[in-house]
PDB file of C-alpha atoms in Angstrom:
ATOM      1  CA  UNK O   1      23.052  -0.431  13.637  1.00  0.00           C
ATOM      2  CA  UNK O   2      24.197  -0.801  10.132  1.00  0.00           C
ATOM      3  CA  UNK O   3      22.791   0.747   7.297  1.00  0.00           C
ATOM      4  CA  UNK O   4      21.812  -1.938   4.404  1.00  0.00           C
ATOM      5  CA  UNK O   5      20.823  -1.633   0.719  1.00  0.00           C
ATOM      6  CA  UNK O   6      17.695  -4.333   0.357  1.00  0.00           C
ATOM      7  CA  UNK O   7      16.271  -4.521  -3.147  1.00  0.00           C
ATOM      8  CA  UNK O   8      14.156  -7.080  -1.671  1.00  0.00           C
ATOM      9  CA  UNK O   9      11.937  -4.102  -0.366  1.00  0.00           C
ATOM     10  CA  UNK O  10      11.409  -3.519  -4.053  1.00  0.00           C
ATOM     11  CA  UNK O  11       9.866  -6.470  -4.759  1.00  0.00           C
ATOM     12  CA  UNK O  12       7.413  -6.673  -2.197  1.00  0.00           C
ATOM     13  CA  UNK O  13       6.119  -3.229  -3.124  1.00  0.00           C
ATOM     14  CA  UNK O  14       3.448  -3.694  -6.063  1.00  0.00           C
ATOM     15  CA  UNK O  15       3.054  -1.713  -9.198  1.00  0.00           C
ATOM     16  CA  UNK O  16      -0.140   0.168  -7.367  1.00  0.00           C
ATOM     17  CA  UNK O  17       1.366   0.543  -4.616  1.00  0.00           C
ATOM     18  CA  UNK O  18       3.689   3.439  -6.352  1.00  0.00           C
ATOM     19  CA  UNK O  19       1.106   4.461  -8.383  1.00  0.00           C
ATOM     20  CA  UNK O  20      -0.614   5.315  -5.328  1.00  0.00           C
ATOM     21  CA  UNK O  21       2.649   7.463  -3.576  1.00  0.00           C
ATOM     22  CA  UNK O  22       3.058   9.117  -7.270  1.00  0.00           C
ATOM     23  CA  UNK O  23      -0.393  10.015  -7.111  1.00  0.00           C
ATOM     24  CA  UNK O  24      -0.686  11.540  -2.835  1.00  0.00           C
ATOM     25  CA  UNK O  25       2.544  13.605  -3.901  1.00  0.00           C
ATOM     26  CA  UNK O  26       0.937  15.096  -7.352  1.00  0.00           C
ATOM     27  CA  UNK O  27      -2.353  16.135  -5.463  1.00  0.00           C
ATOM     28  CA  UNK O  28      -0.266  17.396  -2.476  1.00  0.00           C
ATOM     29  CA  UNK O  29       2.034  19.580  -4.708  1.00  0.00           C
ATOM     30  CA  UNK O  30      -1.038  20.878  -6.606  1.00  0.00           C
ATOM     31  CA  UNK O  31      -2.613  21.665  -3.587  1.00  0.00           C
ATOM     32  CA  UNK O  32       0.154  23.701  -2.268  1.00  0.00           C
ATOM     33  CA  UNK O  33       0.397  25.430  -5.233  1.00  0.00           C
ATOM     34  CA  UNK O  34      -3.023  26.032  -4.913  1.00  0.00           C
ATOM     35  CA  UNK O  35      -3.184  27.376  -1.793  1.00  0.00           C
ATOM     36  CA  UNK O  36      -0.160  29.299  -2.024  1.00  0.00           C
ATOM     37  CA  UNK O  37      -1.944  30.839  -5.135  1.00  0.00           C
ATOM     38  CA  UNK O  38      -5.187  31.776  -2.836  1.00  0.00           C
ATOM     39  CA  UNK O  39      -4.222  32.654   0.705  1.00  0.00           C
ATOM     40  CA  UNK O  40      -0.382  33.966  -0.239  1.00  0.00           C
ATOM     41  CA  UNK O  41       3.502  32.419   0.268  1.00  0.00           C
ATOM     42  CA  UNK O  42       2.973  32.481   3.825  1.00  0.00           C
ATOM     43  CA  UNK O  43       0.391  30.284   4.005  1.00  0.00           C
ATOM     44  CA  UNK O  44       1.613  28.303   1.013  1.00  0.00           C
ATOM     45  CA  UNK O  45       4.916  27.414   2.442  1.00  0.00           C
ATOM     46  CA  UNK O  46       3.465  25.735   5.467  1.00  0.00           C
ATOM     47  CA  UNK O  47       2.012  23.322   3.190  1.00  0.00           C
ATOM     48  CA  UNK O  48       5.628  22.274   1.619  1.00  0.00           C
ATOM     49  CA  UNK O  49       6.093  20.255   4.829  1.00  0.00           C
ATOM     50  CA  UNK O  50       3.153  18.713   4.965  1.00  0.00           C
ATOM     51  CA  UNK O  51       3.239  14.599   6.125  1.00  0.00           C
ATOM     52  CA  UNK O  52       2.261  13.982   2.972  1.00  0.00           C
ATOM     53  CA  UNK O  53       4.050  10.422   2.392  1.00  0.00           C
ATOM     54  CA  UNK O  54       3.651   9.377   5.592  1.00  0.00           C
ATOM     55  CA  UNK O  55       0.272   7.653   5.788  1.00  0.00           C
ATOM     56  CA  UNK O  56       0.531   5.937   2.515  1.00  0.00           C
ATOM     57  CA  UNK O  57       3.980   4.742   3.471  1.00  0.00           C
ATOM     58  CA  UNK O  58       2.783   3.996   6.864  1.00  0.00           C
ATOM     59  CA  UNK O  59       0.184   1.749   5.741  1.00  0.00           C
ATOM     60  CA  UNK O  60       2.136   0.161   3.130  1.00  0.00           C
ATOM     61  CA  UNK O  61       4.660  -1.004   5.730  1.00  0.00           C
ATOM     62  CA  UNK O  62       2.052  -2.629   7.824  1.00  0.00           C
ATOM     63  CA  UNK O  63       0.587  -4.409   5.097  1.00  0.00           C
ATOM     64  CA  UNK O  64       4.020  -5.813   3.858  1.00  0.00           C
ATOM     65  CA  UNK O  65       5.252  -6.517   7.536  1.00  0.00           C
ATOM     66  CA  UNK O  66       1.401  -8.041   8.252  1.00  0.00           C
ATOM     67  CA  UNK O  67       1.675 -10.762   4.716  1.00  0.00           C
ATOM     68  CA  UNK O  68       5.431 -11.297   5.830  1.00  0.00           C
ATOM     69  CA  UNK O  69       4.318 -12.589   9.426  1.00  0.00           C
ATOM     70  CA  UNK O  70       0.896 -14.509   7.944  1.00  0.00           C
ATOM     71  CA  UNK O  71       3.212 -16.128   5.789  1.00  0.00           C
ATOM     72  CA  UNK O  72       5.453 -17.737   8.632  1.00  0.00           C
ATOM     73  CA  UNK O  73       1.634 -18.133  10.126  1.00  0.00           C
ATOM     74  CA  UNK O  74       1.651 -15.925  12.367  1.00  0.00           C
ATOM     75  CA  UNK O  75      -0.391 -12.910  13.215  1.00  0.00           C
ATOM     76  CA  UNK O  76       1.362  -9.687  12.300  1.00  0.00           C
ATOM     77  CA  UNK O  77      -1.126  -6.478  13.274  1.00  0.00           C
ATOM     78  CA  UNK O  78       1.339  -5.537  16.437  1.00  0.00           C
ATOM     79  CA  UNK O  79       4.470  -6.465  14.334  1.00  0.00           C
ATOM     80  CA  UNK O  80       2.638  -4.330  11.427  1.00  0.00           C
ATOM     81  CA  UNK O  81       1.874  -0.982  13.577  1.00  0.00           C
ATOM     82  CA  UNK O  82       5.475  -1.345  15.698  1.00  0.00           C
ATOM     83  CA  UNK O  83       6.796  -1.423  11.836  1.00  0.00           C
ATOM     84  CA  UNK O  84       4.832   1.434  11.094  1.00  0.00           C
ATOM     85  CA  UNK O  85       5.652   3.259  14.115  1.00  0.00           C
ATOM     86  CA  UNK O  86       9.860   2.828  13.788  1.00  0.00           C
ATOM     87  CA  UNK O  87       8.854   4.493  10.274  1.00  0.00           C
ATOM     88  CA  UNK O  88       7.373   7.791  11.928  1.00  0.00           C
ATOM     89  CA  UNK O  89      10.087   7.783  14.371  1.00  0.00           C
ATOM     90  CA  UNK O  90      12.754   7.947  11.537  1.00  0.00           C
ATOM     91  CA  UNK O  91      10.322  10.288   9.860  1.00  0.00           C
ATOM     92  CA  UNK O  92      11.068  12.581  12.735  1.00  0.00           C
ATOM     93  CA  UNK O  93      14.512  12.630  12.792  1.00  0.00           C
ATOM     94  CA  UNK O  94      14.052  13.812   9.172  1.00  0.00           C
ATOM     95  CA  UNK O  95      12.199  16.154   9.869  1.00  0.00           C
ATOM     96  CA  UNK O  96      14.941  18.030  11.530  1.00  0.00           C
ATOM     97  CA  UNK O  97      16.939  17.815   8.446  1.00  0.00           C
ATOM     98  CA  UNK O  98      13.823  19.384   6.779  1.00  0.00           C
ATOM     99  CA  UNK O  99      13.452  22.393   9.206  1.00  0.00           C
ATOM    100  CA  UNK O 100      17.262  22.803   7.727  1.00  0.00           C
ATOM    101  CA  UNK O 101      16.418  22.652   4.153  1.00  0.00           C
ATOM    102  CA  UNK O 102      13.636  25.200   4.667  1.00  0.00           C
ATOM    103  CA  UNK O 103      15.846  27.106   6.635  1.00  0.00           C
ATOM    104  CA  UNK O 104      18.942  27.013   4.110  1.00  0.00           C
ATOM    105  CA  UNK O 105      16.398  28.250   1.042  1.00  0.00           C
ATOM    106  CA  UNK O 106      15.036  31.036   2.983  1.00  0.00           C
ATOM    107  CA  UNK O 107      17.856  32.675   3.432  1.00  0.00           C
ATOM    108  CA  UNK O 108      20.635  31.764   0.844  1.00  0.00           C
ATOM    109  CA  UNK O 109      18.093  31.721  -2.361  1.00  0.00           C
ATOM    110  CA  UNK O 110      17.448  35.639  -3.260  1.00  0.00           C
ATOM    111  CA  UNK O 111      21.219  36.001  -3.989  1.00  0.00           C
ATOM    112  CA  UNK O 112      22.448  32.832  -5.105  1.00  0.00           C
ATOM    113  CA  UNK O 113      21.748  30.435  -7.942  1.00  0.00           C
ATOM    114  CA  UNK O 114      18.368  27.953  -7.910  1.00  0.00           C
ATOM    115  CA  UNK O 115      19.797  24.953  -8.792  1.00  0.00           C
ATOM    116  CA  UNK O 116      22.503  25.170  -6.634  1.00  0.00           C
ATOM    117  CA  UNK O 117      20.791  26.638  -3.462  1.00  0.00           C
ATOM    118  CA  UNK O 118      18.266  23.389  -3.647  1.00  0.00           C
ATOM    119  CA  UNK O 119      20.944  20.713  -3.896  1.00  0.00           C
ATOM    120  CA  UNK O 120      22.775  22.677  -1.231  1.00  0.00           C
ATOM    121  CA  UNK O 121      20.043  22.319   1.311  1.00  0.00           C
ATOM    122  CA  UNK O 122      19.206  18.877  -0.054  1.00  0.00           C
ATOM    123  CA  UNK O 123      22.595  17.581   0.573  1.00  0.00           C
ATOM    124  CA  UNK O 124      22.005  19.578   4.456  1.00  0.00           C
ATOM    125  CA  UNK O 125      18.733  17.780   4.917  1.00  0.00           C
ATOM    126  CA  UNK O 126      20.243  14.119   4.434  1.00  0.00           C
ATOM    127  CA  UNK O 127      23.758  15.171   6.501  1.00  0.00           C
ATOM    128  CA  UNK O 128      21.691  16.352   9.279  1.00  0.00           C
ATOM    129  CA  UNK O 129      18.837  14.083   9.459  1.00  0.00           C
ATOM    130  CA  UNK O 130      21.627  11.136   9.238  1.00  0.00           C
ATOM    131  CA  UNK O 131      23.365  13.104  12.386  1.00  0.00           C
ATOM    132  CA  UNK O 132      20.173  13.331  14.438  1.00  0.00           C
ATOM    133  CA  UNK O 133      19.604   9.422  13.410  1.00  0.00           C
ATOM    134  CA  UNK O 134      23.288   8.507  14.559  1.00  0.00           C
ATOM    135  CA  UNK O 135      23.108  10.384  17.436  1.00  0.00           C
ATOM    136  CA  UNK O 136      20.207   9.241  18.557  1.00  0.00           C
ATOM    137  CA  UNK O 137      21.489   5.430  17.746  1.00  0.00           C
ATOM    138  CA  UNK O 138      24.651   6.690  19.978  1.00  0.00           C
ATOM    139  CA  UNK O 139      22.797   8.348  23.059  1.00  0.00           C
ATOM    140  CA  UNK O 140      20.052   5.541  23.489  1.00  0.00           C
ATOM    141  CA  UNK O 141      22.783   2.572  23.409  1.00  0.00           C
ATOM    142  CA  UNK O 142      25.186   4.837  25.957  1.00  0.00           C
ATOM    143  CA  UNK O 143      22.143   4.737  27.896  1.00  0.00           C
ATOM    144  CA  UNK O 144      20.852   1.610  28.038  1.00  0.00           C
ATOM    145  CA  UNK O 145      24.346   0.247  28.708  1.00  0.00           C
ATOM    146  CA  UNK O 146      24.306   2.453  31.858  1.00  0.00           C
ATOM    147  CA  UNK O 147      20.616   2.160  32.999  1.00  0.00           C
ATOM    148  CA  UNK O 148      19.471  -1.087  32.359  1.00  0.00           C
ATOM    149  CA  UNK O 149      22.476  -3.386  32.045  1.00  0.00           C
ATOM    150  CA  UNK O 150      23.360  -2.000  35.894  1.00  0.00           C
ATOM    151  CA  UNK O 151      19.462  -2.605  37.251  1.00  0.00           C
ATOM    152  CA  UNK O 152      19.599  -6.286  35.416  1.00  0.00           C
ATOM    153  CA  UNK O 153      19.991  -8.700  38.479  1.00  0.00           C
ATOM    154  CA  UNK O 154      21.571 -10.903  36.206  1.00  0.00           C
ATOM    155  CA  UNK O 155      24.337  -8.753  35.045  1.00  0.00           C
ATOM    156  CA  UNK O 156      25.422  -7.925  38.716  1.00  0.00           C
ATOM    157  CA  UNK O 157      26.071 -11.367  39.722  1.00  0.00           C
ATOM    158  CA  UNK O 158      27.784 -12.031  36.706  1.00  0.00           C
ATOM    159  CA  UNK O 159      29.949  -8.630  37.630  1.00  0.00           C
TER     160      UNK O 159
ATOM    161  CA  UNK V   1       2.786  19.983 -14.258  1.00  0.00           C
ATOM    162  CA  UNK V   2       2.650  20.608 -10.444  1.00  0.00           C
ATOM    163  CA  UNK V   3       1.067  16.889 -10.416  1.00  0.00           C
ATOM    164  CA  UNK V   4       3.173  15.248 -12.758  1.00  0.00           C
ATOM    165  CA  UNK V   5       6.929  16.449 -10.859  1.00  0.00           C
ATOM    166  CA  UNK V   6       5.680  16.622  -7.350  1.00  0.00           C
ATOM    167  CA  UNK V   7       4.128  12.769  -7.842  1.00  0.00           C
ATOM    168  CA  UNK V   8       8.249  11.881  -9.090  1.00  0.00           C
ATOM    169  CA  UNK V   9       9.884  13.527  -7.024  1.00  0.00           C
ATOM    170  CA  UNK V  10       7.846  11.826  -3.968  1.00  0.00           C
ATOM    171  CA  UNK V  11       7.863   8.537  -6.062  1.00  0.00           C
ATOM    172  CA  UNK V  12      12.143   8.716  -6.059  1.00  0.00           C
ATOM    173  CA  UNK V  13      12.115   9.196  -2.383  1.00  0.00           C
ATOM    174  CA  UNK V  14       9.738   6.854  -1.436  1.00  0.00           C
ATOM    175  CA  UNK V  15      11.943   4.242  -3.759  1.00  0.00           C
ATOM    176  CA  UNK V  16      14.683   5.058  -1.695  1.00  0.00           C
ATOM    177  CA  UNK V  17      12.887   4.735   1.408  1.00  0.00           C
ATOM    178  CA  UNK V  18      12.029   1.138   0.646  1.00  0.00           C
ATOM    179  CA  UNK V  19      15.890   0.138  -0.645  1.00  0.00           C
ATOM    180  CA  UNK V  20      17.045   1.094   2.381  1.00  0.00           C
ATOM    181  CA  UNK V  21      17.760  -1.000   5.889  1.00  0.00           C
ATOM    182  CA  UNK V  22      16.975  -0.683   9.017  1.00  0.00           C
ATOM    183  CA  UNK V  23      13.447   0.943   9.146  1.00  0.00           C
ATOM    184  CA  UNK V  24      14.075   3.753  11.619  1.00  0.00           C
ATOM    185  CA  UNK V  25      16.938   5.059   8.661  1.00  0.00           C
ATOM    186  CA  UNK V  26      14.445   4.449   5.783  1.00  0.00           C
ATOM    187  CA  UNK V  27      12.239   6.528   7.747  1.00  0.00           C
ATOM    188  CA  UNK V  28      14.083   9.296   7.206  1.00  0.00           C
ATOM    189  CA  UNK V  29      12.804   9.510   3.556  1.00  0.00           C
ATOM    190  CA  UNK V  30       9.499  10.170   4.998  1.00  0.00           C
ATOM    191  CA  UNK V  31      10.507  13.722   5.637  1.00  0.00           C
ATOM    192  CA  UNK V  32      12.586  14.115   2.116  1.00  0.00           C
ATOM    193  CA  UNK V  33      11.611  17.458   0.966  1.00  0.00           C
ATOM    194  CA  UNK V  34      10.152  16.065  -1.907  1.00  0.00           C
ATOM    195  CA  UNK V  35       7.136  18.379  -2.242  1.00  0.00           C
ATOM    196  CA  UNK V  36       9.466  21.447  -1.643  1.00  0.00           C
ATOM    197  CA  UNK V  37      11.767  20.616  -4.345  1.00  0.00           C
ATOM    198  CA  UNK V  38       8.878  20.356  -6.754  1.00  0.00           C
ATOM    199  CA  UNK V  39       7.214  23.706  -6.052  1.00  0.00           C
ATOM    200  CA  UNK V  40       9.926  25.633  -5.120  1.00  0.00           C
ATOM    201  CA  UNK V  41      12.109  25.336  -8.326  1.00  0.00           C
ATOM    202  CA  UNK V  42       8.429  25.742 -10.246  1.00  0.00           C
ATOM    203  CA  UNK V  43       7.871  28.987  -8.090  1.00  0.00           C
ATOM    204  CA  UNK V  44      11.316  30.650  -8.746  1.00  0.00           C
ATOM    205  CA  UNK V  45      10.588  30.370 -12.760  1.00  0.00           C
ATOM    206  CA  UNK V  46       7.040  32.049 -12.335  1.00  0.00           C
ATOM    207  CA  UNK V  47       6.902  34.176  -9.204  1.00  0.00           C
ATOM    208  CA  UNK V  48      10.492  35.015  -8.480  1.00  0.00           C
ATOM    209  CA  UNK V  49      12.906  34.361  -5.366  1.00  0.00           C
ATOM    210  CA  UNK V  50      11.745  36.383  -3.001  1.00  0.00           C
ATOM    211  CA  UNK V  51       8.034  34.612  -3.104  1.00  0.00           C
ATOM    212  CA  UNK V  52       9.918  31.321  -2.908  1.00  0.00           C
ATOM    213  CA  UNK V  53      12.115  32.061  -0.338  1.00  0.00           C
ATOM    214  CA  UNK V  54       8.986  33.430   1.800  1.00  0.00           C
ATOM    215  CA  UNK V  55       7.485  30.110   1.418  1.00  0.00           C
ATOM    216  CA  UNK V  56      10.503  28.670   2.272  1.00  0.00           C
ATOM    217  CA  UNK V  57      10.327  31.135   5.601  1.00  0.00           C
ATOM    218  CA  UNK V  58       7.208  29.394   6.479  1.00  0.00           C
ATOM    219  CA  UNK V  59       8.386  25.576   5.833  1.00  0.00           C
ATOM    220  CA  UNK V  60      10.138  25.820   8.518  1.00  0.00           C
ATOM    221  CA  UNK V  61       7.552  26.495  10.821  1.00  0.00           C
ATOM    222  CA  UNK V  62       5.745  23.499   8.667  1.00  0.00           C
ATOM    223  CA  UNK V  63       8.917  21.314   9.269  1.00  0.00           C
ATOM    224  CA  UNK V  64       8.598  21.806  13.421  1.00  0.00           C
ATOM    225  CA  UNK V  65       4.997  20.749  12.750  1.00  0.00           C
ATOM    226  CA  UNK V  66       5.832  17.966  11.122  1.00  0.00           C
ATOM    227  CA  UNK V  67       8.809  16.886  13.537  1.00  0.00           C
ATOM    228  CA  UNK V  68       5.944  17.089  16.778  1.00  0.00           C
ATOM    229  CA  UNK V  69       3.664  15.095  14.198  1.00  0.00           C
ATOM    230  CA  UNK V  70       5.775  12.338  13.153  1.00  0.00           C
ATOM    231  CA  UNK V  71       6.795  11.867  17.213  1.00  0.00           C
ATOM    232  CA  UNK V  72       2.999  11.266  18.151  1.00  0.00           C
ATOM    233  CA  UNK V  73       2.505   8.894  15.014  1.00  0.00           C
ATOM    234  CA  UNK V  74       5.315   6.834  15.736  1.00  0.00           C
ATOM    235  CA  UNK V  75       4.858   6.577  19.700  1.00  0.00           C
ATOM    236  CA  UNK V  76       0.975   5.558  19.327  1.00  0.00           C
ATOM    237  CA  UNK V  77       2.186   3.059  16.900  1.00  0.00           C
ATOM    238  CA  UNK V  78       4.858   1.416  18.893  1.00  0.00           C
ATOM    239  CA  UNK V  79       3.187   1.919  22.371  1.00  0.00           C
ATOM    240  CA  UNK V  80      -0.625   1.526  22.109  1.00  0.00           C
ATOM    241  CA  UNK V  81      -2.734  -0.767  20.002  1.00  0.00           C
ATOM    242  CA  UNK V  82      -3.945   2.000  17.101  1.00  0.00           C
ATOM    243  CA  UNK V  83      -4.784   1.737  13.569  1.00  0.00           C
ATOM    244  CA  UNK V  84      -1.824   2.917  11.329  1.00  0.00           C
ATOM    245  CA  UNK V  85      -3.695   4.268   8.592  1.00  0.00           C
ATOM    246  CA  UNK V  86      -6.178   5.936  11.500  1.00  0.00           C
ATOM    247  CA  UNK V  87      -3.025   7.365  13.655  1.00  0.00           C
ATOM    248  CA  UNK V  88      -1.233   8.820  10.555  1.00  0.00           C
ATOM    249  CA  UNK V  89      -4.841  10.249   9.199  1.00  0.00           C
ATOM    250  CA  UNK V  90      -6.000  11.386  12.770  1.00  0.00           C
ATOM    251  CA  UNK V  91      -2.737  13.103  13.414  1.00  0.00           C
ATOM    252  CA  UNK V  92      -2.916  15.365  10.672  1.00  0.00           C
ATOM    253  CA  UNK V  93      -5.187  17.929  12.823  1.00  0.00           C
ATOM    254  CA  UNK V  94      -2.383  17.984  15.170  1.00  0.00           C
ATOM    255  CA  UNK V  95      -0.379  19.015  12.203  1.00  0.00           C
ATOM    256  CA  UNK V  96      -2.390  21.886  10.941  1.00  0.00           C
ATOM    257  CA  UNK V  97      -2.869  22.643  14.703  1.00  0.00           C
ATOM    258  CA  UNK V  98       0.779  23.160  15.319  1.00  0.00           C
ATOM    259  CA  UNK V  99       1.645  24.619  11.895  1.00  0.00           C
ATOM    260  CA  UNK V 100      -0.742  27.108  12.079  1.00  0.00           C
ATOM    261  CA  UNK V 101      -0.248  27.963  15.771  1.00  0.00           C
ATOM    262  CA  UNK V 102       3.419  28.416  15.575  1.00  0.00           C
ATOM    263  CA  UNK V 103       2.817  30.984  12.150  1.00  0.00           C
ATOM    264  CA  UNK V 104       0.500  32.808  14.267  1.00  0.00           C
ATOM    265  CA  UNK V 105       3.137  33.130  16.950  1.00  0.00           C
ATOM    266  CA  UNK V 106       6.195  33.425  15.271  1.00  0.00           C
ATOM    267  CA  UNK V 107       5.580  34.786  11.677  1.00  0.00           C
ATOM    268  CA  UNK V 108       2.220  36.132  11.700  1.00  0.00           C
TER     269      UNK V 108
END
């Protein structure tokens, strides 16, 4: 699968609709803060991976996938959660990349330079999450070419 | 301060998120360490290093949460007939229920 660049995504996302991810990351990185401040770093750090983008972006893809299909008059919940759903998948590959980042920080920033220690492990969180994505892309097509296409009656007459 | 960068930093990623094609990729920007980036360069200028980079000790434990989090969300999504905005909500007790075990058995 090829990645794209769509800037129609752009326009079917409404002004409040980023006023509403602007304000669930504020609150969560006050909160972290907050807690951090109260129960320690220990506790605090467990709170800089929190989903916090997830349901908001979650819901917003529904909604967008849900007016598309209404449009073409059709009813779009299952189309709107299956959206969703892809979303948290890809969220998890990301996640892996994030473990990564966390991991890259912890170790690398008391001796070396801020700024350069967090675009270091940014630039590790998008190469690996990308790697776990393409890999994943590469596995699941190897086997679906091996599993399915062989148990497809169709394909073994064909053969 | 906190609210003001954390809510752009999540804002830029989330932009990104929604320029990019197919969904599964975009999806990755759900996980963008935006929130770390925020506190952790705010933390090094008034706490030092070494606090951040104990934080940073115990994102990763948060990130493994998040990973087994982000599985359940999408496969209830894709496989049963769930709310999305009840899944993702729901699911956050699973979070803090693996985040906080895992501390307790690896860091703790």
């Amino acid at each position: 699968m090829k990645i794209k660049v769509d800037t129609a995504g752009l326009r079917r996302s409404k002004a409040y609709e980023y006023l509403v991810r602007f304000a669930f990351g504020g609150t969560v990185t006050a909160v972290a803060g907050i807690i951090a401040k109260r129960f320690g770093p220990e506790i605090g750090g467990l709170f800089l991976a929190f989903p916090a983008i997830l349901p908001a972006s979650a819901t917003l893809i529904e909604k967008h996938e849900m007016e598309k299909k209404e449009r073409a008059g059709k009813h779009g919940a299952a189309r709107g959660r299956a959206a969703a759903g892809v979303d948290a998948i890809g969220a998890s590959r990301g996640a892996v990349g994030l473990a990564v980042f966390a991991l890259i920080v912890w170790l690398r920033l008391p001796e070396s330079r801020t700024g350069l220690v967090l675009a270091g492990a940014t630039l590790a969180w998008f190469l690996t999450s990308i790697t776990v994505w393409k890999l994943r892309e590469i596995v699941w097509r190897a086997f679906r070419k091996k599993y399915f296409k062989s148990s497809n009656p169709r394909s073994s007459k064909t053969s | 301060m906190r609210v003001i960068v954390g809510g752009v930093v999540v804002s830029v990623f989330a932009l990104l998120g929604d320029l990019l094609k197919p969904k599964s990729f975009a999806g990755l920007f759900g996980a963008a360490p935006s929130i770390a980036l925020a506190t952790l360069a705010l933390t090094v200028m008034k706490e030092g290093k070494e606090y951040a980079s104990l934080e940073a000790r115990s994102m990763v434990v948060g990130a493994a949460a998040f990973f087994f989090y982000a599985c359940v969300v999408g496969r209830l999504l894709i496989r049963r007939r769930v709310p999305v905005l009840f899944t993702t909500s729901a699911s956050v007790a699973l979070w803090f229920g693996c985040a906080f075990g895992l501390w307790f058995l690896a860091l703790r």
